[in-house]
JSON list of C-alpha atoms in Angstrom, two decimals:
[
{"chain": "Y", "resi": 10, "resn": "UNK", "atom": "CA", "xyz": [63.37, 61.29, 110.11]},
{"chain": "Y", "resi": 11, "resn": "UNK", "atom": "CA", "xyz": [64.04, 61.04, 106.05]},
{"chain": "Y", "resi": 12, "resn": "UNK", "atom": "CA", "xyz": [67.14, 61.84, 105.21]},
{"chain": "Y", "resi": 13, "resn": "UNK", "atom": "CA", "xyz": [68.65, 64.10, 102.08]},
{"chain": "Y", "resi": 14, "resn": "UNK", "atom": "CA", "xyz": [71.78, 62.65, 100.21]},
{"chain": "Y", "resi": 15, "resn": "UNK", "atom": "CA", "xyz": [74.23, 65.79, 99.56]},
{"chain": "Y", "resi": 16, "resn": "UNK", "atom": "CA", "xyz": [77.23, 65.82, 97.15]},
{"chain": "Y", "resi": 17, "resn": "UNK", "atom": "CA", "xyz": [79.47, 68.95, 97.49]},
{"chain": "Y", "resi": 18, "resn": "UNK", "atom": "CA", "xyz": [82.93, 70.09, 97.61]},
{"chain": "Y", "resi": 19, "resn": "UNK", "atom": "CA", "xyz": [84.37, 70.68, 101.12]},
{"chain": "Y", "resi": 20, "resn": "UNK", "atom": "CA", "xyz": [88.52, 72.60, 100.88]},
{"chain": "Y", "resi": 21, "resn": "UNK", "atom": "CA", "xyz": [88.77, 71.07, 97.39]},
{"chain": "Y", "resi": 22, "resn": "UNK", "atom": "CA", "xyz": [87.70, 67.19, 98.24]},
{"chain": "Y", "resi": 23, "resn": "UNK", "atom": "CA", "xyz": [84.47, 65.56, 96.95]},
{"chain": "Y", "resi": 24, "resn": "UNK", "atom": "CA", "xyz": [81.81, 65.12, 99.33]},
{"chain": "Y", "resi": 25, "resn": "UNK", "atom": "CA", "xyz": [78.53, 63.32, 99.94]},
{"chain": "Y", "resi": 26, "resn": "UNK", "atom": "CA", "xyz": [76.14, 62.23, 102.55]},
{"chain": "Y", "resi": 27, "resn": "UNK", "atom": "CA", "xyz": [72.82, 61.92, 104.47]},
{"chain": "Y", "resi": 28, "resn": "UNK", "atom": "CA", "xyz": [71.74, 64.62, 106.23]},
{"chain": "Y", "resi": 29, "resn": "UNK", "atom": "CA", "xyz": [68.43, 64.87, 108.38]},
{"chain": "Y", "resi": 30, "resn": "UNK", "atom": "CA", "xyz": [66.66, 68.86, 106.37]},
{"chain": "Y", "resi": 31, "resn": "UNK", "atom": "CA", "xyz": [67.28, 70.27, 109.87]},
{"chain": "Y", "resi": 32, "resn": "UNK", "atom": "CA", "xyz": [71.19, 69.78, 110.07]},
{"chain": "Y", "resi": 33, "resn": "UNK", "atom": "CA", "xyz": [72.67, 73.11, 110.40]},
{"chain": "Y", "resi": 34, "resn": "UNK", "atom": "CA", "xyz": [75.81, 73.30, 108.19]},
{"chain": "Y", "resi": 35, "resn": "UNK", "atom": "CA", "xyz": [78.21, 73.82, 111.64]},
{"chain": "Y", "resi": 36, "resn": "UNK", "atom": "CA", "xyz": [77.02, 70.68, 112.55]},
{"chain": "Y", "resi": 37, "resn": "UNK", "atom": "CA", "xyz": [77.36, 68.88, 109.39]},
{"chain": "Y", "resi": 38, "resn": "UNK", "atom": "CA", "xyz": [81.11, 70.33, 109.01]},
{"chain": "Y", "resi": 39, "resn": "UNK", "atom": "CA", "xyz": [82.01, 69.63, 112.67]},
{"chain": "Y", "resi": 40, "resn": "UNK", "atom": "CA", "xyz": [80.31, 66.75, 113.59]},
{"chain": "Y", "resi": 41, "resn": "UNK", "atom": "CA", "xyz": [80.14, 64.57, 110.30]},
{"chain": "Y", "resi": 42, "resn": "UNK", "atom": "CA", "xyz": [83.12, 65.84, 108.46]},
{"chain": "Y", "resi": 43, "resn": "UNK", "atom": "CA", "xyz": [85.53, 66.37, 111.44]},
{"chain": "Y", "resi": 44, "resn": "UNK", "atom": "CA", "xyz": [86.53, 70.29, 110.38]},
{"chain": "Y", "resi": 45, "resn": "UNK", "atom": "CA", "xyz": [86.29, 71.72, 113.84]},
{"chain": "Y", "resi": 46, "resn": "UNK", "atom": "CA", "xyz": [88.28, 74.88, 113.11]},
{"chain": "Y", "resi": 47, "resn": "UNK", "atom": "CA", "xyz": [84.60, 77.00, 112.19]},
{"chain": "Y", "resi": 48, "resn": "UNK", "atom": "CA", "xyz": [83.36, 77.78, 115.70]},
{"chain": "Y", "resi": 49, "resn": "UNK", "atom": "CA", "xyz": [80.10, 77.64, 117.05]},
{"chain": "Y", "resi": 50, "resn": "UNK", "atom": "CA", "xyz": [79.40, 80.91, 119.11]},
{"chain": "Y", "resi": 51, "resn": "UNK", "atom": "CA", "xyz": [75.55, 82.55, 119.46]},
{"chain": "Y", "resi": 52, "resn": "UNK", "atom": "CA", "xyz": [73.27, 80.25, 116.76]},
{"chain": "Y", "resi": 53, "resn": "UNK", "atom": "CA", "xyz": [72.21, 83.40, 116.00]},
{"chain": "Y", "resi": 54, "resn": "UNK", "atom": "CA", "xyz": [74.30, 84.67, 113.10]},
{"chain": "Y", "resi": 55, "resn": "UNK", "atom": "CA", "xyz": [75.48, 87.46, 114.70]},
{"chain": "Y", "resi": 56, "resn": "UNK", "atom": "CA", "xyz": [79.06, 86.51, 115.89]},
{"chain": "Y", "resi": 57, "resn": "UNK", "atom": "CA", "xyz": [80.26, 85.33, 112.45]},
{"chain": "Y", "resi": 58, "resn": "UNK", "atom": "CA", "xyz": [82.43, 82.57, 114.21]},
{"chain": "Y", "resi": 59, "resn": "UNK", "atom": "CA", "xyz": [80.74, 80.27, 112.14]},
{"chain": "Y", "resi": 60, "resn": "UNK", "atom": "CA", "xyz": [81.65, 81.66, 108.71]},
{"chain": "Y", "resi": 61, "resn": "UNK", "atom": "CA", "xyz": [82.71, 79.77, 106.15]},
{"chain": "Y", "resi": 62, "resn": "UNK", "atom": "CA", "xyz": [82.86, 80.63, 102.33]},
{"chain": "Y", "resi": 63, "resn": "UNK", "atom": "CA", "xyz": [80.29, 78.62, 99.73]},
{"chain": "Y", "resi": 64, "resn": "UNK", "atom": "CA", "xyz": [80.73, 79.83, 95.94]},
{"chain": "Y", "resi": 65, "resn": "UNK", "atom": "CA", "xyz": [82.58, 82.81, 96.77]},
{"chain": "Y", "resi": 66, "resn": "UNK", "atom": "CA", "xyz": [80.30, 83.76, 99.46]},
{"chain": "Y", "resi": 67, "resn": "UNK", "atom": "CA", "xyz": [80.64, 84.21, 102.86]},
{"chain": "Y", "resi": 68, "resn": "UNK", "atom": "CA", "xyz": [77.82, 82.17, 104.94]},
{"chain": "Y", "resi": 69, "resn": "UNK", "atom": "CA", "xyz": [76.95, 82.19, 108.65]},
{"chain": "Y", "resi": 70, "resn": "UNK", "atom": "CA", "xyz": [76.93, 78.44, 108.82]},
{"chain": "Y", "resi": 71, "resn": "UNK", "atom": "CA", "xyz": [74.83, 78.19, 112.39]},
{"chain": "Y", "resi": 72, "resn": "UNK", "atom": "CA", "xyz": [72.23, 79.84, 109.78]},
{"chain": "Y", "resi": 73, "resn": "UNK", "atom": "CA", "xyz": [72.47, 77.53, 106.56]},
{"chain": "Y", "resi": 74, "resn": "UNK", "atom": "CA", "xyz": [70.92, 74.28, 106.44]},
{"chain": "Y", "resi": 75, "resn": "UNK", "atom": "CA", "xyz": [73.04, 71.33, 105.35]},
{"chain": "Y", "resi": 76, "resn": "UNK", "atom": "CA", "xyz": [71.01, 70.38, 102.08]},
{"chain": "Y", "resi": 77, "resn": "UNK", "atom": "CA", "xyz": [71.55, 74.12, 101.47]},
{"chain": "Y", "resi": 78, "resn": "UNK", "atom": "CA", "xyz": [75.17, 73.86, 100.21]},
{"chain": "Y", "resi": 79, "resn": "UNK", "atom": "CA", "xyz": [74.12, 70.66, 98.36]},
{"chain": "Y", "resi": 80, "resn": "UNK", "atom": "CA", "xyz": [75.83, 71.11, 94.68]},
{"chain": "Y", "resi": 81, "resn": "UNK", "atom": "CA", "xyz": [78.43, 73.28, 96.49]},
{"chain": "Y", "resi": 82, "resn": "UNK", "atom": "CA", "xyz": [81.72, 74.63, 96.82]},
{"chain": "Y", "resi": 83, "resn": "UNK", "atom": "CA", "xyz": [82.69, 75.21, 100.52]},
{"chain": "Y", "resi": 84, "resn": "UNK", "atom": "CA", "xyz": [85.79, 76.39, 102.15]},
{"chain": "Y", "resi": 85, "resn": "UNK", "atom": "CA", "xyz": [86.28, 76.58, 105.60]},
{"chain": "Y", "resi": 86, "resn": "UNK", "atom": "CA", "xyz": [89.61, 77.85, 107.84]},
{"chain": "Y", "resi": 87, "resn": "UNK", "atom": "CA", "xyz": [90.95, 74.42, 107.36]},
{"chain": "Y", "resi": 88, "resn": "UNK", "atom": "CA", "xyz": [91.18, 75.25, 103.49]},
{"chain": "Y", "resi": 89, "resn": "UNK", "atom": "CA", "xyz": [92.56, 78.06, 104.01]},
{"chain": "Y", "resi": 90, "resn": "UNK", "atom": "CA", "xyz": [96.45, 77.67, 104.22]},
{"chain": "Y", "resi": 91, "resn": "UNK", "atom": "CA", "xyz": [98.35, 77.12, 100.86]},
{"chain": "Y", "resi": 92, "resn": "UNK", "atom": "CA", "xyz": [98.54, 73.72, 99.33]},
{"chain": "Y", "resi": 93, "resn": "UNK", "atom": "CA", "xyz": [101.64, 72.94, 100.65]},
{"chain": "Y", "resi": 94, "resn": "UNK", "atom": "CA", "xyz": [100.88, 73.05, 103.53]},
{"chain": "Y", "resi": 95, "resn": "UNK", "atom": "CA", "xyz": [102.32, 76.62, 104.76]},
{"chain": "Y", "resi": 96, "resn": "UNK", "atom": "CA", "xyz": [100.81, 79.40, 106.63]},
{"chain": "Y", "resi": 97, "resn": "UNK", "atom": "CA", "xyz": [98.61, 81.73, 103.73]},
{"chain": "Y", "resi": 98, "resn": "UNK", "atom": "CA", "xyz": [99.08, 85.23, 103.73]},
{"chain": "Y", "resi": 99, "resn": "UNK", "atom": "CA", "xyz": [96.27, 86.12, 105.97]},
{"chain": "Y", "resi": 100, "resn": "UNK", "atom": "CA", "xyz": [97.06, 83.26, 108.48]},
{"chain": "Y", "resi": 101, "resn": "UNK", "atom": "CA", "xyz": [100.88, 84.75, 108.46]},
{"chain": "Y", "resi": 102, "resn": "UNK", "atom": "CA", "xyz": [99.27, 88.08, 109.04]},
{"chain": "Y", "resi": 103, "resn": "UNK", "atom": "CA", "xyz": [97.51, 87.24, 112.02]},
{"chain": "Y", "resi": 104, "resn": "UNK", "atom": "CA", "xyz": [100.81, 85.53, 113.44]},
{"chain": "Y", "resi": 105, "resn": "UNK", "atom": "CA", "xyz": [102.91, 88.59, 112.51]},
{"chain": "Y", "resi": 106, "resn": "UNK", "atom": "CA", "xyz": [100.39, 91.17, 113.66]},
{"chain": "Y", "resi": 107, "resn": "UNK", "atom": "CA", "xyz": [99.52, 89.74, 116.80]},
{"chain": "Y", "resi": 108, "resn": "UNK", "atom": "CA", "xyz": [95.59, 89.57, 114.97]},
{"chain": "Y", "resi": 109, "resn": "UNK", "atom": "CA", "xyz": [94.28, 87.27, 117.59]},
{"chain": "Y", "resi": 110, "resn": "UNK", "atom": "CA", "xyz": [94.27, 87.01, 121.21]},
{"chain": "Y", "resi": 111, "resn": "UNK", "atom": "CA", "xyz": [91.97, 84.51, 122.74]},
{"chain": "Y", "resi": 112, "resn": "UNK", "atom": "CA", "xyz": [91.63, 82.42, 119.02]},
{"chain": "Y", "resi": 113, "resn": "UNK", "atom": "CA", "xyz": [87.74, 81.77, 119.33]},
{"chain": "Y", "resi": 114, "resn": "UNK", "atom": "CA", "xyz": [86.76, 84.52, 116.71]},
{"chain": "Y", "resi": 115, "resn": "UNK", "atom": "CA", "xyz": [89.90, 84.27, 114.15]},
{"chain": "Y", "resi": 116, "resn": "UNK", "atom": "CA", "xyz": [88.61, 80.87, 112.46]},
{"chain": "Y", "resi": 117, "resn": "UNK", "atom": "CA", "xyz": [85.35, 83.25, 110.70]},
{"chain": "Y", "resi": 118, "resn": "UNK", "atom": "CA", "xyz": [87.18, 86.68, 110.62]},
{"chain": "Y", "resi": 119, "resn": "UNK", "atom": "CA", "xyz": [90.00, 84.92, 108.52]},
{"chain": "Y", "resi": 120, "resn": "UNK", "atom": "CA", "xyz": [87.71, 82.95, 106.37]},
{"chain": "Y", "resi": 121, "resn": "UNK", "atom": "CA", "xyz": [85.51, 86.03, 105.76]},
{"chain": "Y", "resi": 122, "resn": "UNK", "atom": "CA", "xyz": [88.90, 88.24, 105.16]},
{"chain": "Y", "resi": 123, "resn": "UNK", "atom": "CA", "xyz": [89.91, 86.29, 102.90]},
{"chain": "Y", "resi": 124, "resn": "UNK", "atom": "CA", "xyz": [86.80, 86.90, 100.89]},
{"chain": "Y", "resi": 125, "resn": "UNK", "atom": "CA", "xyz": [86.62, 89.93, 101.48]},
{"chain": "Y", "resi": 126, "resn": "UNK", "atom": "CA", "xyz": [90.44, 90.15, 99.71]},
{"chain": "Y", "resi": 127, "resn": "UNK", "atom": "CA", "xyz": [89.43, 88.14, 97.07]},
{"chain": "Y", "resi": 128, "resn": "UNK", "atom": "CA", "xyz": [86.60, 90.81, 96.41]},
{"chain": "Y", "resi": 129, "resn": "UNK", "atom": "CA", "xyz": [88.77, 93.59, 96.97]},
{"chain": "Y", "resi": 130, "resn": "UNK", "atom": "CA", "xyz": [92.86, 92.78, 96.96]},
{"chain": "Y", "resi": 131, "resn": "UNK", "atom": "CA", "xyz": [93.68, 96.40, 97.99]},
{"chain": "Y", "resi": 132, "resn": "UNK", "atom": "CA", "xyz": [90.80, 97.28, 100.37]},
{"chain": "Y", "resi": 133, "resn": "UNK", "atom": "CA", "xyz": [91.34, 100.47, 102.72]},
{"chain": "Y", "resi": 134, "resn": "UNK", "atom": "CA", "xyz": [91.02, 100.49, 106.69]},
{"chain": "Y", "resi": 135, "resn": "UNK", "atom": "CA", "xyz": [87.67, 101.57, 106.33]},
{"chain": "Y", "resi": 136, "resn": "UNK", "atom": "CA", "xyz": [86.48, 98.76, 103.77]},
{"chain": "Y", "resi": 137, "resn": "UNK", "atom": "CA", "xyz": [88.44, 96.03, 105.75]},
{"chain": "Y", "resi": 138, "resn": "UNK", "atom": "CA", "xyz": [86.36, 97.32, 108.82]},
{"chain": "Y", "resi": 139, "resn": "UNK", "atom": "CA", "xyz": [82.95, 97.17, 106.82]},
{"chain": "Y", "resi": 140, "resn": "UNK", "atom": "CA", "xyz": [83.74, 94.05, 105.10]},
{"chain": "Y", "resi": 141, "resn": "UNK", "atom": "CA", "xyz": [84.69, 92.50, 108.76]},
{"chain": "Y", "resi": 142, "resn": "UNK", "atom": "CA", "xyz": [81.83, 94.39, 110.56]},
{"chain": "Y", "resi": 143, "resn": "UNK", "atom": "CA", "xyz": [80.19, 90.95, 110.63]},
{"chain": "Y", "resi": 144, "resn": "UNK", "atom": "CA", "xyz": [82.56, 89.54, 112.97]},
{"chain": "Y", "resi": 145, "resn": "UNK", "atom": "CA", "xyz": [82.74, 89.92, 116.39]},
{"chain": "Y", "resi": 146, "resn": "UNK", "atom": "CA", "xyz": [86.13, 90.28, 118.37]},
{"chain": "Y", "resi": 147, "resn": "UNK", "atom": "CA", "xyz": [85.61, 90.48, 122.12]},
{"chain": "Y", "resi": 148, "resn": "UNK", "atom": "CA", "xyz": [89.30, 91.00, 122.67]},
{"chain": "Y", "resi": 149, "resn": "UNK", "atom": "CA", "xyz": [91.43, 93.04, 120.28]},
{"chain": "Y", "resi": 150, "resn": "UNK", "atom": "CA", "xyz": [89.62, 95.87, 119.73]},
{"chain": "Y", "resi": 151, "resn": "UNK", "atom": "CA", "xyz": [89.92, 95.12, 115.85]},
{"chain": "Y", "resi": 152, "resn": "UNK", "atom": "CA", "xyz": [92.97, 97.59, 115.40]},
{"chain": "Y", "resi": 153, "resn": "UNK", "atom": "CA", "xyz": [95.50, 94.46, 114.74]},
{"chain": "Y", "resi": 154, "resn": "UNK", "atom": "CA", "xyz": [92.87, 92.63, 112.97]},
{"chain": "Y", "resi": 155, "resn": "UNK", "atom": "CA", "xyz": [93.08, 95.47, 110.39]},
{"chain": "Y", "resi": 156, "resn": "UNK", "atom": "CA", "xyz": [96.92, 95.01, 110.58]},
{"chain": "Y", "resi": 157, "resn": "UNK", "atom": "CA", "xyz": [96.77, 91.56, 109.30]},
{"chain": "Y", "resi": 158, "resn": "UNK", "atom": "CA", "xyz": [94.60, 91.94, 106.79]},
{"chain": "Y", "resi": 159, "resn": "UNK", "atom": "CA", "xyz": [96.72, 94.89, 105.44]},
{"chain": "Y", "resi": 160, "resn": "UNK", "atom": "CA", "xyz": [99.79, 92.82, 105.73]},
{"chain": "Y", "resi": 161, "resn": "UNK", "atom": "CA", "xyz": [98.15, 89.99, 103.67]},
{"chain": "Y", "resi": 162, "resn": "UNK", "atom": "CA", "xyz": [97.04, 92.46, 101.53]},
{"chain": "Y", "resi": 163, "resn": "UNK", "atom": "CA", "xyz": [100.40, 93.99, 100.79]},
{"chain": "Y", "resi": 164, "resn": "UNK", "atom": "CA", "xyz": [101.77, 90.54, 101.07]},
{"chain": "Y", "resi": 165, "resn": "UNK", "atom": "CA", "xyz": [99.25, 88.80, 98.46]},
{"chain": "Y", "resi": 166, "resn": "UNK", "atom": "CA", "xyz": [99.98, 92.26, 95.67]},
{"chain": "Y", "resi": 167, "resn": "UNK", "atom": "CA", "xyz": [104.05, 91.93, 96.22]},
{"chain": "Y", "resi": 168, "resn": "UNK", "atom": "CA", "xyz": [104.07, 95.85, 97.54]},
{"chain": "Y", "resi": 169, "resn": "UNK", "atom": "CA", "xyz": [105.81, 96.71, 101.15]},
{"chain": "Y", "resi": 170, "resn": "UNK", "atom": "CA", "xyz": [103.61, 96.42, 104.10]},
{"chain": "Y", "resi": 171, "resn": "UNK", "atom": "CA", "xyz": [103.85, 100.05, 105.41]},
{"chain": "Y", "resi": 172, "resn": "UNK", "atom": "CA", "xyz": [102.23, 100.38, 109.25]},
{"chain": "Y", "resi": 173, "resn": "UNK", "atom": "CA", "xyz": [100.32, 103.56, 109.89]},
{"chain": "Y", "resi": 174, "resn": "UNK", "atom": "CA", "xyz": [102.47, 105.97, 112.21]},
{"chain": "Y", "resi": 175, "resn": "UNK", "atom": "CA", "xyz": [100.73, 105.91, 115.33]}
]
């Protein structure tokens, strides 16, 4: 099969390859470029395990052919944390929050969080759930997913992370 050269920009490094047209992106990221931290989970688009963000856009990446993200800026979880190295806000959420249990979900629901923060820095519960609602969690129930995003929220604006009295 012909292959398509690709040049884009994967967590802030120059990319570029050959790709068969039918490469998903997952499998481009995971199995050419060694990023393994974006999950596979129903090749449907319905999990959002897979998400990633390309130009400020959060993409289902079991759904988005490789030569789609040619010209490209892509981040995935693993370009997530700060540049030092250190946890970012939203991964230090999760930790403090207790915003994961089994792990196989918080790769996409970070990656789209953080989107959805850089869309809206001071979202409420209600537009952290819809801007999440494309995520699935099978095991927390969602309620300390919220948490973390709220505490990256507060943390990211400098204000006091104030939990709702329960």
């Amino acid at each position: 099969m012909t292959k398509s050269h690709i040049e884009l920009t994967i967590n802030g490094k120059k990319v570029e390859a050959l790709v068969e047209p039918r490469t998903l992106l997952i499998h481009f990221l995971r199995e050419q470029q060694n990023l393994t931290g974006a999950h596979i989970g129903c090749d449907t688009g319905h999990c959002g395990a897979c998400t990633v963000d390309m130009d400020d856009m959060s993409v289902k990446s079991c759904m988005t052919f490789a030569v789609q993200a040619n010209g490209t800026e892509i981040t995935t979880i693993e370009g997530v944390a700060n540049a030092d190295g250190t946890l970012s806000a939203l991964q230090e959420g999760f930790r403090m929050m207790h915003g994961l249990q089994c792990g196989f979900c918080t790769p996409g629901m970070i990656v789209r969080a953080h989107r959805l923060l850089q869309e809206n820095p001071a979202p409420t519960e209600d537009e952290i759930r819809h801007g999440i609602s494309g995520n699935l969690c099978r095991c927390t129930g969602y309620v300390n997913i919220v948490k973390s995003i709220q505490y990256a929220a507060a943390k990211i604006n400098g204000t006091p992370f104030q939990e709702a009295a329960e």
